[in-house]
mmCIF file of C-alpha atoms in Angstrom:
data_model
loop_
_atom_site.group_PDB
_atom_site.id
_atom_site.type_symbol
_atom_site.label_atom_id
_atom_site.label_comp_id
_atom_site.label_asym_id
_atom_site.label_seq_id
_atom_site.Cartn_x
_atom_site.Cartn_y
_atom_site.Cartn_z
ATOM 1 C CA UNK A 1 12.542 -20.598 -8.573
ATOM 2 C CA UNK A 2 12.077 -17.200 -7.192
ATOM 3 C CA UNK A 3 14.325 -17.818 -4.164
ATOM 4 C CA UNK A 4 16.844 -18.848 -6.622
ATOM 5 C CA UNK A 5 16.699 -15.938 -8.619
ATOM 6 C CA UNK A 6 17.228 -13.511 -5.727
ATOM 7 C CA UNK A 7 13.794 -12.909 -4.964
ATOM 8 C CA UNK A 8 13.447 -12.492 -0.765
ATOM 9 C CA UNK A 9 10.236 -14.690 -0.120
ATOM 10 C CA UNK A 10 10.098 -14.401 3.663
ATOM 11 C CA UNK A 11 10.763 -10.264 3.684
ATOM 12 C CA UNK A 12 8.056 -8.452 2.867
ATOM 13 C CA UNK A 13 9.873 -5.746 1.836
ATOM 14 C CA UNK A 14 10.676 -5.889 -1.906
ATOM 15 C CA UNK A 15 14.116 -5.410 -2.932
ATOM 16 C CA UNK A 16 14.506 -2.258 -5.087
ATOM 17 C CA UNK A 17 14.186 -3.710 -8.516
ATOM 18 C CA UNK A 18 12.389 -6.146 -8.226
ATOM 19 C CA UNK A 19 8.652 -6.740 -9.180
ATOM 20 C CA UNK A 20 6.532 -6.630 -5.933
ATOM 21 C CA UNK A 21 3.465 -7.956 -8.061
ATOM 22 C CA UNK A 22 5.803 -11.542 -8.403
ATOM 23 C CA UNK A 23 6.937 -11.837 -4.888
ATOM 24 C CA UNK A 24 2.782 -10.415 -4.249
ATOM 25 C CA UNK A 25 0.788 -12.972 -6.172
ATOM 26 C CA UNK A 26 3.169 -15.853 -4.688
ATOM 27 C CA UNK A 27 2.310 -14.624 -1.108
ATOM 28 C CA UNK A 28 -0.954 -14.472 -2.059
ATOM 29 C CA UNK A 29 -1.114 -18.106 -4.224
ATOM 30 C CA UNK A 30 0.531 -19.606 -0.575
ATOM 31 C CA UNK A 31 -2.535 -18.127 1.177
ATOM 32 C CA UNK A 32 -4.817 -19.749 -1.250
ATOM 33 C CA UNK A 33 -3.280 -23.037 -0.723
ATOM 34 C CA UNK A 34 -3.513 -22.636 2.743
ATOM 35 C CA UNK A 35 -7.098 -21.963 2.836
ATOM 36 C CA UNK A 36 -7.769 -24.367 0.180
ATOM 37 C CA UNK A 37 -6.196 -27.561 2.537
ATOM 38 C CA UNK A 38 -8.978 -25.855 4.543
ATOM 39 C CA UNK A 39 -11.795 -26.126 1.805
ATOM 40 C CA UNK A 40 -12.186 -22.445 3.143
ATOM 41 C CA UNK A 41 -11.920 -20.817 -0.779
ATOM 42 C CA UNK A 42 -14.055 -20.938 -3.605
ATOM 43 C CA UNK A 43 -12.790 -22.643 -7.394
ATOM 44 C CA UNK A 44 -12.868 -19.709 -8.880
ATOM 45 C CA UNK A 45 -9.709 -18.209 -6.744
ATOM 46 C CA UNK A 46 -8.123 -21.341 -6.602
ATOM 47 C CA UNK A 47 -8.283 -20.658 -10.898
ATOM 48 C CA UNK A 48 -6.983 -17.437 -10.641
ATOM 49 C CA UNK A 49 -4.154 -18.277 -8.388
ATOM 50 C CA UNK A 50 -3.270 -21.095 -10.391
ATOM 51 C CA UNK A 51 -3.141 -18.831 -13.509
ATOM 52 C CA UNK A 52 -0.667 -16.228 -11.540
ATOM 53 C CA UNK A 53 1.756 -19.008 -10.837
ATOM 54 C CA UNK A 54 1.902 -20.056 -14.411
ATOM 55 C CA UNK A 55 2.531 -16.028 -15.700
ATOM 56 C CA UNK A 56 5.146 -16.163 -12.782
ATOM 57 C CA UNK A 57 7.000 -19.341 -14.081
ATOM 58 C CA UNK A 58 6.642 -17.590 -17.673
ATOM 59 C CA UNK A 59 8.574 -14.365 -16.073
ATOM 60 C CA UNK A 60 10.984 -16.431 -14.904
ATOM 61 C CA UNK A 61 12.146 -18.880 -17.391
ATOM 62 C CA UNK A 62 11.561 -16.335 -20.051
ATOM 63 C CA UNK A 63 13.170 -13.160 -18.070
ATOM 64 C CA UNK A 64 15.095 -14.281 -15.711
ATOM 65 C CA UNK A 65 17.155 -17.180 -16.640
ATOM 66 C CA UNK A 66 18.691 -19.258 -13.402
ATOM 67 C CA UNK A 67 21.758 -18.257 -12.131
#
C-alpha cells in the first residue's frame, strides 16, 4: 500500500512531503518481523508493531486513497 501510494520504501531518504514517521514505523515493523522469525523480540514489541501497522493502514485508506 505505501509503495503504491508513492511512498519510497527502499530510500531512506523521505520524500519532501511525506510523513517519515509512516515510511519509519514500517522500517521498523520489517525489523521486528525479522527478529521475530528469529524468536529474538519480546511480545510486547511484536504488540506495538502490530498496532503501528494498523494506524498506518488507517492513514492510508482514510488519507490517502489509492491511485
Amino acid at each position: 500500500m505505501l509503495t503504491e501510494r508513492g511512498y519510497d520504501l527502499e530510500n531512506p531518504v523521505v520524500t519532501e512531503g511525506e510523513d517519515p514517521d509512516l515510511v519509519h514505523d514500517f522500517s521498523a515493523a520489517r525489523d521486528i518481523a525479522r527478529a521475530a522469525e528469529k524468536g529474538e523480540i519480546e511480545p510486547e514489541d511484536i504488540e506495538t508493531t502490530l498496532e503501528d501497522l494498523s494506524e498506518i493502514h488507517d492513514y492510508l485508506a482514510e488519507q490517502r486513497a489509492s491511485p
